[in-house]
Tab-separated table of C-alpha atoms in Angstrom:
chain	number	residue	atom	x	y	z
A	1	MET	CA	15.109	-9.465	12.410
A	2	ASP	CA	13.734	-8.487	9.096
A	3	ASP	CA	15.576	-6.170	6.672
A	4	ASP	CA	12.951	-3.447	6.578
A	5	VAL	CA	15.059	-1.209	4.069
A	6	GLU	CA	15.042	-4.211	1.555
A	7	GLY	CA	11.413	-4.870	2.126
A	8	ALA	CA	10.520	-1.227	1.325
A	9	ALA	CA	12.638	-1.492	-1.877
A	10	LEU	CA	10.773	-4.479	-2.885
A	11	VAL	CA	7.573	-2.693	-2.818
A	12	VAL	CA	8.881	0.322	-4.547
A	13	GLY	CA	10.648	-1.809	-7.186
A	14	HIS	CA	7.465	-3.721	-7.776
A	15	LEU	CA	5.389	-0.627	-8.187
A	16	ALA	CA	7.917	1.125	-10.394
A	17	GLY	CA	8.145	-2.055	-12.341
A	18	LEU	CA	4.530	-1.683	-13.140
A	19	GLY	CA	4.984	1.741	-14.446
A	20	HIS	CA	4.194	3.866	-11.302
A	21	ARG	CA	5.963	7.039	-10.721
A	22	ARG	CA	3.981	8.927	-8.171
A	23	ILE	CA	4.318	6.309	-5.321
A	24	ALA	CA	3.467	7.723	-2.029
A	25	HIS	CA	4.487	6.294	1.439
A	26	ILE	CA	2.401	6.346	4.719
A	27	GLU	CA	4.639	6.079	7.529
A	28	HIS	CA	4.430	5.989	11.387
A	29	HIS	CA	4.802	9.446	12.992
A	30	GLU	CA	7.558	9.237	15.711
A	31	THR	CA	9.622	12.096	17.103
A	32	ASP	CA	11.427	10.212	19.987
A	33	PRO	CA	15.097	9.803	18.598
A	34	THR	CA	15.468	6.475	20.650
A	35	ARG	CA	12.357	4.981	19.291
A	36	LEU	CA	13.129	6.086	15.787
A	37	ALA	CA	16.442	4.138	15.999
A	38	GLU	CA	14.675	0.982	17.302
A	39	MET	CA	11.539	0.790	15.375
A	40	PRO	CA	11.047	-0.847	11.857
A	41	ASN	CA	8.791	2.079	10.671
A	42	ALA	CA	11.738	4.419	10.277
A	43	ARG	CA	13.833	1.865	8.410
A	44	ARG	CA	10.848	1.170	6.138
A	45	ALA	CA	10.531	4.962	5.392
A	46	ASP	CA	14.239	5.261	4.856
A	47	GLY	CA	13.932	2.358	2.439
A	48	TYR	CA	11.255	3.946	0.607
A	49	ARG	CA	13.268	6.971	0.086
A	50	GLN	CA	16.419	5.150	-0.956
A	51	ALA	CA	14.442	3.081	-3.340
A	52	MET	CA	12.632	6.018	-4.879
A	53	ARG	CA	16.075	7.685	-5.585
A	54	ALA	CA	17.401	4.363	-6.892
A	55	HIS	CA	14.570	4.270	-9.523
A	56	GLY	CA	15.163	7.906	-10.516
A	57	LEU	CA	11.911	8.897	-8.847
A	58	GLU	CA	13.367	11.435	-6.262
A	59	GLU	CA	11.090	14.237	-7.394
A	60	TRP	CA	8.030	12.171	-6.585
A	61	ILE	CA	8.939	11.189	-2.926
A	62	ASP	CA	5.794	11.870	-0.908
A	63	VAL	CA	5.584	10.924	2.651
A	64	VAL	CA	2.590	11.249	5.071
A	65	SER	CA	3.176	10.703	8.724
A	66	THR	CA	0.400	9.254	10.667
A	67	SER	CA	-0.137	6.195	13.033
A	68	TYR	CA	0.336	2.586	12.170
A	69	THR	CA	-3.326	1.974	12.661
A	70	GLN	CA	-6.193	1.464	10.276
A	71	GLU	CA	-7.373	4.971	11.189
A	72	GLY	CA	-3.980	6.312	10.514
A	73	GLY	CA	-4.114	4.743	7.133
A	74	TYR	CA	-7.465	6.068	6.386
A	75	ARG	CA	-6.348	9.717	7.454
A	76	GLY	CA	-3.058	9.299	5.501
A	77	ALA	CA	-5.023	8.336	2.477
A	78	HIS	CA	-7.327	11.246	2.694
A	79	GLU	CA	-4.412	13.707	2.573
A	80	LEU	CA	-2.962	11.999	-0.392
A	81	LEU	CA	-6.139	11.843	-2.267
A	82	ALA	CA	-6.706	15.770	-1.578
A	83	ARG	CA	-3.347	16.522	-3.497
A	84	PRO	CA	-3.615	18.249	-6.840
A	85	ARG	CA	-1.703	15.372	-8.358
A	86	ARG	CA	-2.562	12.431	-6.301
A	87	PRO	CA	-0.348	9.460	-6.410
A	88	THR	CA	-1.057	6.369	-8.492
A	89	ALA	CA	0.304	4.068	-5.815
A	90	VAL	CA	0.623	3.964	-2.030
A	91	PHE	CA	3.027	1.987	0.005
A	92	ALA	CA	1.523	1.483	3.471
A	93	GLY	CA	4.025	0.903	6.000
A	94	ALA	CA	2.011	-1.968	7.635
A	95	ASP	CA	-0.901	-4.064	6.474
A	96	ILE	CA	-3.364	-2.481	8.987
A	97	VAL	CA	-2.431	0.881	7.638
A	98	ALA	CA	-3.197	-0.387	4.087
A	99	MET	CA	-6.698	-1.439	5.330
A	100	GLY	CA	-7.500	2.296	6.055
A	101	VAL	CA	-6.124	3.195	2.706
A	102	LEU	CA	-8.469	0.736	0.970
A	103	GLU	CA	-11.255	2.146	2.959
A	104	ALA	CA	-10.495	5.783	1.896
A	105	VAL	CA	-10.077	4.953	-1.605
A	106	ALA	CA	-13.410	3.232	-1.860
A	107	GLU	CA	-15.149	6.071	0.034
A	108	ALA	CA	-13.687	8.430	-2.498
A	109	GLY	CA	-15.388	6.417	-5.327
A	110	LEU	CA	-12.001	5.335	-6.599
A	111	SER	CA	-11.036	1.579	-7.261
A	112	VAL	CA	-7.903	-0.400	-6.140
A	113	PRO	CA	-5.865	-1.082	-8.384
A	114	GLY	CA	-7.884	0.577	-11.301
A	115	ASP	CA	-7.130	4.117	-9.937
A	116	ILE	CA	-4.490	3.585	-7.201
A	117	SER	CA	-2.509	0.597	-6.327
A	118	VAL	CA	-1.781	-0.266	-2.673
A	119	GLY	CA	1.066	-2.345	-1.044
A	120	GLY	CA	1.418	-3.156	2.568
A	121	TYR	CA	3.878	-4.686	4.877
A	122	ASP	CA	3.726	-7.707	7.276
A	123	ASN	CA	1.802	-10.235	4.976
A	124	THR	CA	-0.753	-10.669	7.770
A	125	THR	CA	-3.427	-13.346	7.674
A	126	PHE	CA	-6.079	-10.817	6.528
A	127	ALA	CA	-3.779	-9.725	3.673
A	128	ALA	CA	-4.457	-13.086	1.887
A	129	PHE	CA	-8.143	-12.997	2.192
A	130	GLY	CA	-9.837	-13.179	-1.316
A	131	PRO	CA	-11.832	-9.751	-0.964
A	132	ILE	CA	-8.768	-7.966	0.167
A	133	SER	CA	-5.962	-9.811	-1.720
A	134	LEU	CA	-3.321	-7.149	-0.622
A	135	THR	CA	0.128	-7.106	-2.180
A	136	SER	CA	2.470	-7.142	0.875
A	137	VAL	CA	5.969	-7.745	2.248
A	138	ASP	CA	6.312	-11.152	4.004
A	139	GLN	CA	8.913	-10.931	6.851
A	140	ALA	CA	9.589	-14.724	6.969
A	141	GLY	CA	8.074	-14.804	10.496
A	142	HIS	CA	8.359	-18.532	10.950
A	143	GLU	CA	12.267	-18.358	10.093
A	144	ILE	CA	12.633	-15.449	12.472
A	145	GLY	CA	10.957	-17.448	15.199
A	146	ARG	CA	13.290	-20.450	14.667
A	147	ASN	CA	16.269	-18.322	14.596
A	148	ALA	CA	15.248	-16.748	17.928
A	149	ALA	CA	14.555	-19.966	19.536
A	150	ARG	CA	17.776	-21.410	18.345
A	151	LEU	CA	19.831	-18.300	19.648
A	152	LEU	CA	17.980	-18.337	22.896
A	153	VAL	CA	18.886	-22.027	23.425
A	154	GLU	CA	22.380	-21.257	22.580
A	155	ARG	CA	22.653	-18.403	25.126
A	156	ILE	CA	21.153	-20.471	27.892
A	157	THR	CA	23.650	-23.107	27.141
A	158	ASP	CA	26.479	-20.847	27.131
A	159	ARG	CA	25.823	-17.475	28.955
A	160	ARG	CA	29.208	-16.152	27.963
A	161	ARG	CA	28.395	-16.535	24.284
A	162	PRO	CA	27.986	-13.079	22.486
A	163	SER	CA	24.631	-11.911	21.361
A	164	VAL	CA	23.968	-12.410	17.627
A	165	GLN	CA	21.691	-10.532	15.283
A	166	VAL	CA	20.367	-12.380	12.307
A	167	ARG	CA	18.954	-10.344	9.636
A	168	LEU	CA	16.490	-12.026	7.156
A	169	SER	CA	15.609	-11.082	3.632
A	170	PRO	CA	11.871	-10.403	3.310
A	171	THR	CA	9.936	-11.418	-0.034
A	172	LEU	CA	7.211	-9.502	-1.813
A	173	VAL	CA	3.751	-11.368	-2.136
A	174	PRO	CA	2.007	-9.590	-5.037
A	175	ARG	CA	-1.662	-9.877	-5.094
A	176	ARG	CA	-4.755	-8.050	-6.673
A	177	THR	CA	-4.141	-4.607	-5.161
A	178	THR	CA	-1.318	-3.617	-7.411
A	179	ALA	CA	-1.610	-3.185	-11.296
A	180	ARG	CA	-0.171	-0.854	-13.984
A	181	PRO	CA	-1.089	2.789	-13.356
A	182	PRO	CA	-4.231	4.378	-15.108
A	183	GLU	CA	-3.335	5.946	-18.408
């Protein structure tokens, strides 16, 4: 599995390093305690909050809860853009959410990254497309798959073998959707 707390910290650290203070986060809205404990979105939101505190930005913690869909990102961005002091950066909890953020920002007549920087999570194929060029967290999917296959074969070979959890460190892939905040 991916270390989602570390991945969120990478995004916040990158944005804070560029000079952003008002960094907002769009998380997936979930109320079921069991699902909250299992789903990566809750760990990403926790990682965002922890990283904001670690960078001395606790007063700027700003979270919008919506769905992990393009429409959810669009709605979340509209909410953020309507704030009296809008954020200078948005950490979308998934790349698909970031697509909705990009749409809402453009519709508002603002530019990415000139007015607002945007970072995503998952490093999906479309994040690397030239026109999008989304800064995103890569979860080392190939390595996750390799480890999962190896662990499965080991369990099949020896059914008494205890289960194992492997946590991999994600990496940040900076692209053109993040830059220094506007003056």
